[in-house]
Short mmCIF file of C-alpha atoms in Angstrom, two decimals:
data_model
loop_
_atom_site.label_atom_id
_atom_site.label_comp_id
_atom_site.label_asym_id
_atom_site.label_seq_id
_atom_site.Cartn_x
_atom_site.Cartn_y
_atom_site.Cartn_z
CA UNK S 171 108.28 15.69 211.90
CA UNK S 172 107.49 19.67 211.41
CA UNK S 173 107.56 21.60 214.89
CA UNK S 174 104.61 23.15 215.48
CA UNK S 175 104.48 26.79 215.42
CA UNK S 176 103.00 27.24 218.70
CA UNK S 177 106.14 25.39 219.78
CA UNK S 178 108.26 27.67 217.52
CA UNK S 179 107.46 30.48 218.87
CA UNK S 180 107.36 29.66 222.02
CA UNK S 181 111.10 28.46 221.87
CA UNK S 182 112.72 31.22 219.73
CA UNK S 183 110.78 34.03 221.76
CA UNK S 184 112.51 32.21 224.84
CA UNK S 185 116.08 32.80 223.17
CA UNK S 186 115.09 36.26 222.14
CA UNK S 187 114.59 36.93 226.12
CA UNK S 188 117.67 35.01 226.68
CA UNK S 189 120.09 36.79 224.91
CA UNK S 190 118.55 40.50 225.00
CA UNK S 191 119.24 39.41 228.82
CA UNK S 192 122.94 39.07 228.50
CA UNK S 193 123.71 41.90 225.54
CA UNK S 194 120.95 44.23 227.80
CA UNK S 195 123.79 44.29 230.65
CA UNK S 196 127.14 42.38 229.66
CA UNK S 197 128.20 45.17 226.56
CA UNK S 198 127.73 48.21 228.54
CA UNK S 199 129.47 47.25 231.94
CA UNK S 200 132.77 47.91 230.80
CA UNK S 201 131.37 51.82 230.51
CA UNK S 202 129.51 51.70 233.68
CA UNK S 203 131.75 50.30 236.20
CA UNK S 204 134.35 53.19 235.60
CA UNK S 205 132.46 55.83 235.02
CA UNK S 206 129.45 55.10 237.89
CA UNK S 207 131.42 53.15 240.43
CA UNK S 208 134.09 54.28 239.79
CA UNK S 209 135.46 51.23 239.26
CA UNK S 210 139.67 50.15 238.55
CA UNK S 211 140.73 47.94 235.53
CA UNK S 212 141.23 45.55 238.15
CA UNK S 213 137.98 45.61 239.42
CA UNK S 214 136.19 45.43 236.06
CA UNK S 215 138.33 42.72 235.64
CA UNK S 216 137.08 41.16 238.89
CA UNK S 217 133.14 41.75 237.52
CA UNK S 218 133.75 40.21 234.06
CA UNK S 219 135.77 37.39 235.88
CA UNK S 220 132.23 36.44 237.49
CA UNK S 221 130.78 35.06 233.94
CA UNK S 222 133.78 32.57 233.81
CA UNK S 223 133.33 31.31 237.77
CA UNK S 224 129.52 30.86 236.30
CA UNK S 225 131.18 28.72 233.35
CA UNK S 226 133.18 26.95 236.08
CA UNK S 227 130.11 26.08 238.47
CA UNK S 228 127.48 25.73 235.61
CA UNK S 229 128.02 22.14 235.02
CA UNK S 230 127.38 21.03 238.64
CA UNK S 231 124.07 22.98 238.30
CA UNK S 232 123.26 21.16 235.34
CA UNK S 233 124.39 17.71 236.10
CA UNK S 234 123.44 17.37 239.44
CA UNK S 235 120.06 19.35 239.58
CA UNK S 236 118.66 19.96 236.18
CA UNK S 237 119.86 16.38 234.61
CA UNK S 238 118.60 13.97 237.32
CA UNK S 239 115.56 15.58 239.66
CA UNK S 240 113.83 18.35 237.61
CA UNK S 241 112.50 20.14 234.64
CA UNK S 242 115.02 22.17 232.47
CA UNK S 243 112.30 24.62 231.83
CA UNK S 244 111.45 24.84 235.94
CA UNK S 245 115.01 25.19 236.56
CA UNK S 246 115.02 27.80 234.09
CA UNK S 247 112.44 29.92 235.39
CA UNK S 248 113.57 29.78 239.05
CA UNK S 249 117.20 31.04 238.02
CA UNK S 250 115.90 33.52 235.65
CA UNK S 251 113.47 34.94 238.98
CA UNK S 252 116.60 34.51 241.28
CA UNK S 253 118.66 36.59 238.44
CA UNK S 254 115.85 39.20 238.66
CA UNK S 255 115.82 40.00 242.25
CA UNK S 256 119.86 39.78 242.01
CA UNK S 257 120.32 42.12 239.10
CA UNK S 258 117.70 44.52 240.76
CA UNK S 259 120.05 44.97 243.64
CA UNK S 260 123.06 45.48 241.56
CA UNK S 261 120.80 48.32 240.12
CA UNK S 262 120.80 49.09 243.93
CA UNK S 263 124.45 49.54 244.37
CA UNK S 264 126.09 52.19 244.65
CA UNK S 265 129.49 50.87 245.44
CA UNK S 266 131.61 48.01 243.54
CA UNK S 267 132.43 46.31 246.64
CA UNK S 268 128.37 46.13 246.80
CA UNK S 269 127.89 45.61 243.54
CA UNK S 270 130.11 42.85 243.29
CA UNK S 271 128.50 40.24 245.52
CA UNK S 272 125.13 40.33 243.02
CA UNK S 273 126.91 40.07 239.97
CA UNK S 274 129.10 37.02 241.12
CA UNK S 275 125.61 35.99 242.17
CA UNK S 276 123.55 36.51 239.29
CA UNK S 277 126.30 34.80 236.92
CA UNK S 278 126.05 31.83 238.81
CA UNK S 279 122.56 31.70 238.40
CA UNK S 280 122.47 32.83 234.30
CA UNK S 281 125.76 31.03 233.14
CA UNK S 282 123.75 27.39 233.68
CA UNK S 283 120.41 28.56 231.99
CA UNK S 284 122.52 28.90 228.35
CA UNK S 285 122.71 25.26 228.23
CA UNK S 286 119.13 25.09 229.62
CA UNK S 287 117.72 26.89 226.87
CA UNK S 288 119.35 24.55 224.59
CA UNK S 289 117.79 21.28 226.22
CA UNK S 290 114.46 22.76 226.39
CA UNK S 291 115.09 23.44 222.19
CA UNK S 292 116.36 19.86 221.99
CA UNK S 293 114.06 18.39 223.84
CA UNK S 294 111.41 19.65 221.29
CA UNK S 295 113.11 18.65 217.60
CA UNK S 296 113.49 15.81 215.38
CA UNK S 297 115.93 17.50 213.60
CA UNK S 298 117.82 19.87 215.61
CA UNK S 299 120.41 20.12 212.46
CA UNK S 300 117.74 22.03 210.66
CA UNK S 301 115.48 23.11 213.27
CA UNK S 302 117.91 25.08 215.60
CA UNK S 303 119.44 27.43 214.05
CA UNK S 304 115.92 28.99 213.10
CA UNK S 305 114.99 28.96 216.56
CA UNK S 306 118.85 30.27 218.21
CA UNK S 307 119.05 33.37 215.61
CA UNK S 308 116.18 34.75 217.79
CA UNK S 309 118.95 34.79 220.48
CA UNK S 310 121.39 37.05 218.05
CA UNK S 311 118.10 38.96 217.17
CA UNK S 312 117.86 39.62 220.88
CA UNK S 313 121.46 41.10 221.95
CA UNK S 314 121.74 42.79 218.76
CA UNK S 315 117.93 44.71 219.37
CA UNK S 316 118.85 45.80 222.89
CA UNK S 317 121.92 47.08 222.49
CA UNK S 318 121.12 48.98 219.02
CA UNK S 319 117.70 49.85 219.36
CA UNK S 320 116.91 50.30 223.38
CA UNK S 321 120.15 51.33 224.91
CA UNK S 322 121.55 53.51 222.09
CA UNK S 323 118.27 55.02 219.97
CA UNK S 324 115.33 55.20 222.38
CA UNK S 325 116.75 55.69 225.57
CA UNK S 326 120.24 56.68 224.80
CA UNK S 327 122.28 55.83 227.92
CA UNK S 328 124.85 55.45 225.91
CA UNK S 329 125.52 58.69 224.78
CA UNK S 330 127.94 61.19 226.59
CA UNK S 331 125.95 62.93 228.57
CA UNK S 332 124.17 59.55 230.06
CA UNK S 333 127.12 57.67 230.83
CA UNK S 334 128.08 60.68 232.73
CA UNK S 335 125.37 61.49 234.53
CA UNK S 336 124.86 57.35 235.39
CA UNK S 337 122.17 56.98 233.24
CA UNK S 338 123.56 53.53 232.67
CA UNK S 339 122.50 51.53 235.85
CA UNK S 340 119.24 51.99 233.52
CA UNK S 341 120.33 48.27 232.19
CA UNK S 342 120.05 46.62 235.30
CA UNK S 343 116.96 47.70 235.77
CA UNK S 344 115.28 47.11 232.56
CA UNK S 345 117.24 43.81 232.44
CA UNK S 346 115.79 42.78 236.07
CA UNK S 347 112.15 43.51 234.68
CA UNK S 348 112.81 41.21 231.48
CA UNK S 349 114.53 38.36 233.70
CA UNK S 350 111.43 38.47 235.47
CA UNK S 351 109.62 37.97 232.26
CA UNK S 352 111.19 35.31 230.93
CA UNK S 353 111.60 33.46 234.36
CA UNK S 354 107.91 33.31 234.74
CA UNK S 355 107.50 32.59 231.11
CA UNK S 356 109.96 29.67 231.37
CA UNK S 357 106.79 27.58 233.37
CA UNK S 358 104.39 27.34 230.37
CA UNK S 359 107.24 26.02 228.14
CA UNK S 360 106.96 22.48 226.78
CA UNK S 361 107.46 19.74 228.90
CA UNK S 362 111.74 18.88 229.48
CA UNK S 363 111.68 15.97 231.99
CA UNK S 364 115.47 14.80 233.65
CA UNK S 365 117.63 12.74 231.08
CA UNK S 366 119.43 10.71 233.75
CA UNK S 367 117.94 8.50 236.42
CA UNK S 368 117.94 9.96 239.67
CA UNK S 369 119.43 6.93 241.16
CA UNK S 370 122.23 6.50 238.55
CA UNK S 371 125.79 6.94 239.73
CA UNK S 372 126.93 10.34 238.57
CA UNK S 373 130.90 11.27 238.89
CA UNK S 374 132.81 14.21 238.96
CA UNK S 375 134.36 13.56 235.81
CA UNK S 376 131.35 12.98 234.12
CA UNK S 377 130.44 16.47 234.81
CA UNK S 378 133.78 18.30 234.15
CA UNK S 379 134.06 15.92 230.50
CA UNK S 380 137.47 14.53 232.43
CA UNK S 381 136.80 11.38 229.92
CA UNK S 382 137.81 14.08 226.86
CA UNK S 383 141.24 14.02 228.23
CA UNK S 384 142.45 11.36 226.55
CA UNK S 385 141.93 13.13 223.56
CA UNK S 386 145.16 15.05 224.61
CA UNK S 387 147.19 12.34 223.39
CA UNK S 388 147.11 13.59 220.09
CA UNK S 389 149.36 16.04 219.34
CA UNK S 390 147.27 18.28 217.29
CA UNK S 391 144.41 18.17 219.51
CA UNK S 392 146.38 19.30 222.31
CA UNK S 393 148.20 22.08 220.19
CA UNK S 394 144.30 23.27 219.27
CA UNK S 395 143.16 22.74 223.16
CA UNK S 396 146.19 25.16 224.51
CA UNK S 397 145.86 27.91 221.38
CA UNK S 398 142.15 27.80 222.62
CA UNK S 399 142.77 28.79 226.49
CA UNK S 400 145.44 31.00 225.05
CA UNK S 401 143.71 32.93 222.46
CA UNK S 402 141.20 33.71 225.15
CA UNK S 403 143.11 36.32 226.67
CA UNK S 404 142.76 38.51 223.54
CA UNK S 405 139.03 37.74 223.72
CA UNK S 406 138.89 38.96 226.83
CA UNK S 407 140.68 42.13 226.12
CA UNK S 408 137.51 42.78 223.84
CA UNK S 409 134.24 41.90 225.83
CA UNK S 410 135.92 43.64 229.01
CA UNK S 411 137.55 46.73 227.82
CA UNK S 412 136.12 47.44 223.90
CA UNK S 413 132.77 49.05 225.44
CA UNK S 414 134.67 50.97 228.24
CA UNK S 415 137.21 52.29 225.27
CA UNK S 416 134.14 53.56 223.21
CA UNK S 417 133.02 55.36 225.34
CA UNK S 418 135.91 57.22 227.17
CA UNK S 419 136.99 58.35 223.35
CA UNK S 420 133.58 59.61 222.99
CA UNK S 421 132.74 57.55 219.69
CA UNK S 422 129.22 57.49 218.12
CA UNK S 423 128.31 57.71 214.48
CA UNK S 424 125.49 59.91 213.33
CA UNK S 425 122.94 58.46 210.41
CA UNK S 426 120.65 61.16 209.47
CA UNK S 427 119.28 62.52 213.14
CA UNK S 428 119.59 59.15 214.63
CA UNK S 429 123.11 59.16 217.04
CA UNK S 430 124.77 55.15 217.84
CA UNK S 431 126.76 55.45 221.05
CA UNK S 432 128.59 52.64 221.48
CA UNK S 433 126.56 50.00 222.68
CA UNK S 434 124.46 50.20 219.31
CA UNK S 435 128.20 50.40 217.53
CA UNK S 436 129.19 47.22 219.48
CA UNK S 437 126.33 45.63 217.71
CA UNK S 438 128.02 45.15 214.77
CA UNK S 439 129.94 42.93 215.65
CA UNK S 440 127.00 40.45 216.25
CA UNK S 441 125.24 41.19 213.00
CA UNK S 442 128.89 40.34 211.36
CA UNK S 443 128.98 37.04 213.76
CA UNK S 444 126.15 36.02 211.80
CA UNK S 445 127.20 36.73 208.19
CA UNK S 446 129.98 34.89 208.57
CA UNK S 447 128.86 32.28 210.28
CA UNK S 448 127.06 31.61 206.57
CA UNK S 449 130.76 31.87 204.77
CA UNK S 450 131.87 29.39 207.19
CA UNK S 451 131.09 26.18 205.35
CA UNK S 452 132.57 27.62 202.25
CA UNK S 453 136.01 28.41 204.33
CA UNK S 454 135.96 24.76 205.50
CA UNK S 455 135.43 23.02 202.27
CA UNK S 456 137.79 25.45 200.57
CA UNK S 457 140.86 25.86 203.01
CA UNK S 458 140.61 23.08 205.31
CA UNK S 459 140.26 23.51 208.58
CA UNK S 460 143.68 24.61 209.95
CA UNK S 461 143.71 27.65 207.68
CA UNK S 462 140.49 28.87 208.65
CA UNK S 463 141.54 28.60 212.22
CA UNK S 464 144.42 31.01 211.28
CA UNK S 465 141.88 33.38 209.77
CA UNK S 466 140.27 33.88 212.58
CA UNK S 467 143.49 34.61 214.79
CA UNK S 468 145.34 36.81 212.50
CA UNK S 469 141.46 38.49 212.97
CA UNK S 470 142.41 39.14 216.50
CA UNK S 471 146.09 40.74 215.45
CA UNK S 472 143.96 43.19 212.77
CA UNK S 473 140.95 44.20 214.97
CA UNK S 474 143.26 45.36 217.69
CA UNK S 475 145.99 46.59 215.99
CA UNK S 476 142.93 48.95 214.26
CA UNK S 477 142.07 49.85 217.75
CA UNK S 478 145.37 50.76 218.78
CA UNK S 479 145.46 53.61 215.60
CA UNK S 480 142.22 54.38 215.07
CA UNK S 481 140.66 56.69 216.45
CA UNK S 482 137.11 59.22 216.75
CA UNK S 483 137.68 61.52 213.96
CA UNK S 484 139.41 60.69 210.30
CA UNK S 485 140.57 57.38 211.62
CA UNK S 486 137.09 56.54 213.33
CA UNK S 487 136.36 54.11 210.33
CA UNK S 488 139.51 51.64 211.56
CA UNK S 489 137.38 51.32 215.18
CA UNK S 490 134.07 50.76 212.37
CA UNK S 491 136.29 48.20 211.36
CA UNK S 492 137.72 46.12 214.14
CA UNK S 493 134.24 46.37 215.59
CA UNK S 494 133.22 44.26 212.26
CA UNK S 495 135.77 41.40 212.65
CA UNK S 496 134.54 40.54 215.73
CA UNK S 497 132.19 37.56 213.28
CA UNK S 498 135.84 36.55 211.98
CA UNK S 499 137.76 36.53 215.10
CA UNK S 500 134.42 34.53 216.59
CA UNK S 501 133.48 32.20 214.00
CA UNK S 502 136.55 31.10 212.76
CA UNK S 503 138.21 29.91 215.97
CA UNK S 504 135.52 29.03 218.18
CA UNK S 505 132.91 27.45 215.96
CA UNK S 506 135.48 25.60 213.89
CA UNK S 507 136.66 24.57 217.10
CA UNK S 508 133.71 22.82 217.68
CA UNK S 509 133.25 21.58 214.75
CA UNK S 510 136.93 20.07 215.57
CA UNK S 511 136.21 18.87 218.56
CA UNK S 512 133.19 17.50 217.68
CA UNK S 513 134.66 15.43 214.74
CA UNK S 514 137.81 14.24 216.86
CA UNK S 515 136.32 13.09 219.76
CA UNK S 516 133.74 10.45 218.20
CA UNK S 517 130.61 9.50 219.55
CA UNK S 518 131.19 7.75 222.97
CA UNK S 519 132.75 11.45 224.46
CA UNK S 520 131.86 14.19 221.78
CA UNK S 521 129.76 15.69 224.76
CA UNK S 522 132.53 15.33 227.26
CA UNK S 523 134.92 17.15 224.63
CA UNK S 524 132.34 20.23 224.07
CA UNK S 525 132.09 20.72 227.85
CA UNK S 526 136.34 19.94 228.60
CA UNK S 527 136.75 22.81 225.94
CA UNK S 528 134.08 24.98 227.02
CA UNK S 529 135.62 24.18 230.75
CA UNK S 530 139.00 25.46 229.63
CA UNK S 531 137.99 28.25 227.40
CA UNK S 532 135.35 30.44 229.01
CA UNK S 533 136.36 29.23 232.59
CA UNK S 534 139.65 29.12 232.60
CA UNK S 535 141.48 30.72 229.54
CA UNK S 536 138.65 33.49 230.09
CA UNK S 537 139.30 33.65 233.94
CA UNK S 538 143.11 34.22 233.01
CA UNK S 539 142.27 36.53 230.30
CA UNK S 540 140.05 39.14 232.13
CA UNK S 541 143.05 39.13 234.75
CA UNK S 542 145.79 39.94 232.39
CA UNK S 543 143.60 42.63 230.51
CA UNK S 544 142.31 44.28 234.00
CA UNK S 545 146.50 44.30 234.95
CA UNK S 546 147.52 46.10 231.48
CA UNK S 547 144.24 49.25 231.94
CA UNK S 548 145.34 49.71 235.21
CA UNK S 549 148.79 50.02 233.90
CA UNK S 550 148.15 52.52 231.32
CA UNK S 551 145.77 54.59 233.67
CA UNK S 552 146.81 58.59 232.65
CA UNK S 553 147.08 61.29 235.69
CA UNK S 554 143.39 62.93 234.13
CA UNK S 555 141.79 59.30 234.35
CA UNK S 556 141.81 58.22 230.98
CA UNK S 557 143.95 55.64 229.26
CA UNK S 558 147.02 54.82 226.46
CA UNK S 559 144.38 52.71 224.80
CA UNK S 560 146.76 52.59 221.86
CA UNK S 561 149.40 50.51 224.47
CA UNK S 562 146.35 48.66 225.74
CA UNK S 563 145.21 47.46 222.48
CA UNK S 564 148.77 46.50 220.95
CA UNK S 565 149.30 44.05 223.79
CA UNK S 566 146.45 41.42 222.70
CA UNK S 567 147.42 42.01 218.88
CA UNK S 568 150.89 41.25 220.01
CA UNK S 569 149.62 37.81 221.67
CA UNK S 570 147.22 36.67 219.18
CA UNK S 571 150.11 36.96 216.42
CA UNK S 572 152.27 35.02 218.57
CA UNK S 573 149.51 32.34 219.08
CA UNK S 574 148.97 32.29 215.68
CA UNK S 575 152.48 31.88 214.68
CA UNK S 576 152.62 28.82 217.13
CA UNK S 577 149.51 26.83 216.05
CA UNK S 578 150.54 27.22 212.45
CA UNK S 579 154.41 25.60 213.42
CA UNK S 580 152.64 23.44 215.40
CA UNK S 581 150.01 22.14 214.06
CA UNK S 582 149.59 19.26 211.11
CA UNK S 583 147.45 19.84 208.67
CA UNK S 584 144.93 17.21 208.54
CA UNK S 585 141.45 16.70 206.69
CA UNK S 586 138.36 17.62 209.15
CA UNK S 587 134.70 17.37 207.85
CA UNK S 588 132.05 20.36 208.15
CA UNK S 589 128.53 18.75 209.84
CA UNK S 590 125.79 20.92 209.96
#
């Protein structure tokens, strides 16, 4: 069956909204929690903490509300409104220990509508092999538009001057006016009715994926399952701290009289994300699985060793650089992780396995991660209130080598297929 374009659009202008959401917001925090509020590494790290307690809490959302009593699409649309008022009043605040409450708030209601967006798409396909990655692109279309076109070429709160005269808390706002948007626009999406019987027996476990643990029997699933929590502390280095970096060294890059602050710089690394995600198949049929795995964490050791030496003026091409791995260091752990998963957990609990590994990575390993990278700013906080961002970086290139070293000791090679 072909999906009507009607439906099409509807569906791919609803991950466009999605994800210009999150990359309107998410990149650009980093620069204006210290800068605006004032904000310690700790405290940023407390803020970016709030998208893994929304990982943690999003599949009770979905599998007690959304799965059994209503409409993904009228779930959708209520968080999306609730995230609107919420992200309005963190454009409010003028304090973190203000601020704080609405963003804890507001991931708790956005973390649950990712996998929303993806029933709705689902719900809607014959074929979601073929059919959904034309309609999630839109998504990657979305946070790479905001960032590079809105926040750093038409508006420019990135740029020097606006970051230091708050022009940032601009985000919130504009962010609160599309949430409102797409919340409202979430009602005339297609029909997505409950996929569980309201009076069927629903556990804890079946929530959480606790029936994936068995799967930790096997030796190289469990060495893949611990390098996955683990290499989420350098992750976390890069989505808290990369932005705030940027900007406190001042970098931009001038093309002809347009100037890219970094938000629009930190939009490489989504346009990479999605050249590589291409060369992916080609890795897997040619190296295997366990060697493309190791690609993408001796990624990690690169990109922030770059960061570490690089720096605004001859060197600024190394920051260029590490910006541009970001589709390596992405793609070639996490996606062939799910591919992994996916192909090791068989049928009866390959949904169980992608939410135990989601569970552990962006709740807990990510939870961990923003922790450890919050401790380490505050640690290399200099008298003038800058940073040793060289010291900074060197400590997550430090750890991803080491994880890397023990996942490829570790780990048996073994033959794992690609399914697309």
């Amino acid at each position: 069956l072909i999906m009507k374009k009607s439906i099409q659009f509807q569906l791919s202008l609803m991950m466009f909204l999605e994800f210009f959401i999150w990359g309107g917001w998410f990149v650009t925090l980093g620069i204006y929690l210290p800068n605006t509020l004032k904000a310690t590494g700790g405290e940023i790290a407390m803020a970016y903490s709030t998208q893994s307690w929304g990982a943690i809490i999003a599949p009770f959302i979905i599998g007690l509300i959304a799965d059994r009593f209503f409409n993904a699409e009228k779930i959708l649309g209520v968080l999306h409104i609730i995230g609107a008022v919420l992200m309005y009043l963190m454009y409010q605040a003028t304090e973190f220990s203000v601020f704080y409450p609405y963003v804890l708030g507001y991931m708790i209601a956005y973390m649950p509508t990712l996998a929303l967006v993806n029933s709705v798409s689902f719900n809607q396909m014959s074929d979601p092999a073929k059919q959904f990655p034309k309609i999630r692109v839109w998504g990657t279309v979305g946070w790479i538009l905001v960032g590079f076109l809105f926040i750093s070429l038409i508006f420019k709160w990135d740029s020097a001057e606006n970051i230091a005269n708050g022009a940032l808390k601009n985000t919130f706002l504009m962010t609160a006016i599309v949430s409102a948007i797409l919340g409202v626009f979430s009602f005339t999406l297609p029909s997505t009715p409950p996929s569980v019987n309201k009076n069927e027996k629903v556990t804890i476990s079946d929530i959480l994926g606790l029936d994936a643990l068995k799967l930790l029997k096997d030796r190289n699933f469990l060495v893949f399952f611990l390098s996955s929590v683990l290499i989420c502390v350098p992750l976390a280095f890069y989505y808290q701290h990369a932005g705030q970096f940027l900007g406190e060294i001042g970098a931009s890059l001038s093309l002809s009289n347009l100037e890219i602050g970094p938000a629009g710089l930190m939009t490489l690394g989504q346009i990479s994300e999605v050249g590589f995600m291409l060369l992916l198949p080609f890795f897997f049929k040619k190296y295997g699985f366990k060697k493309t795995i190791l690609f993408g964490m001796l990624a990690w050791g690169i990109r922030y060793t770059l960061f570490a030496y690089g720096n605004n003026g001859d060197l600024f091409f190394m920051l260029i650089t590490g910006i541009a791995l970001h589709g390596i260091c992405y793609d070639f752990f996490f996606v062939s992780g799910q591919i992994y998963t996916d192909a090791k957990a068989g049928e009866k609990v390959k949904s169980a396995a992608q939410g135990l590994i989601t569970l552990a990575t962006y709740g807990v390993g990510m939870l961990a991660g923003f922790w450890i990278a919050g401790k380490i700013v505050d640690q290399n906080l200099i008298a003038d209130g800058s940073h040793s961002w060289q010291q900074i970086w060197i400590f997550p290139a430090v750890f991803a080598i080491v994880v890397m070293v023990i996942f490829a000791l570790l780990f048996k090679n073994e033959k794992v297929e690609y399914k697309t």
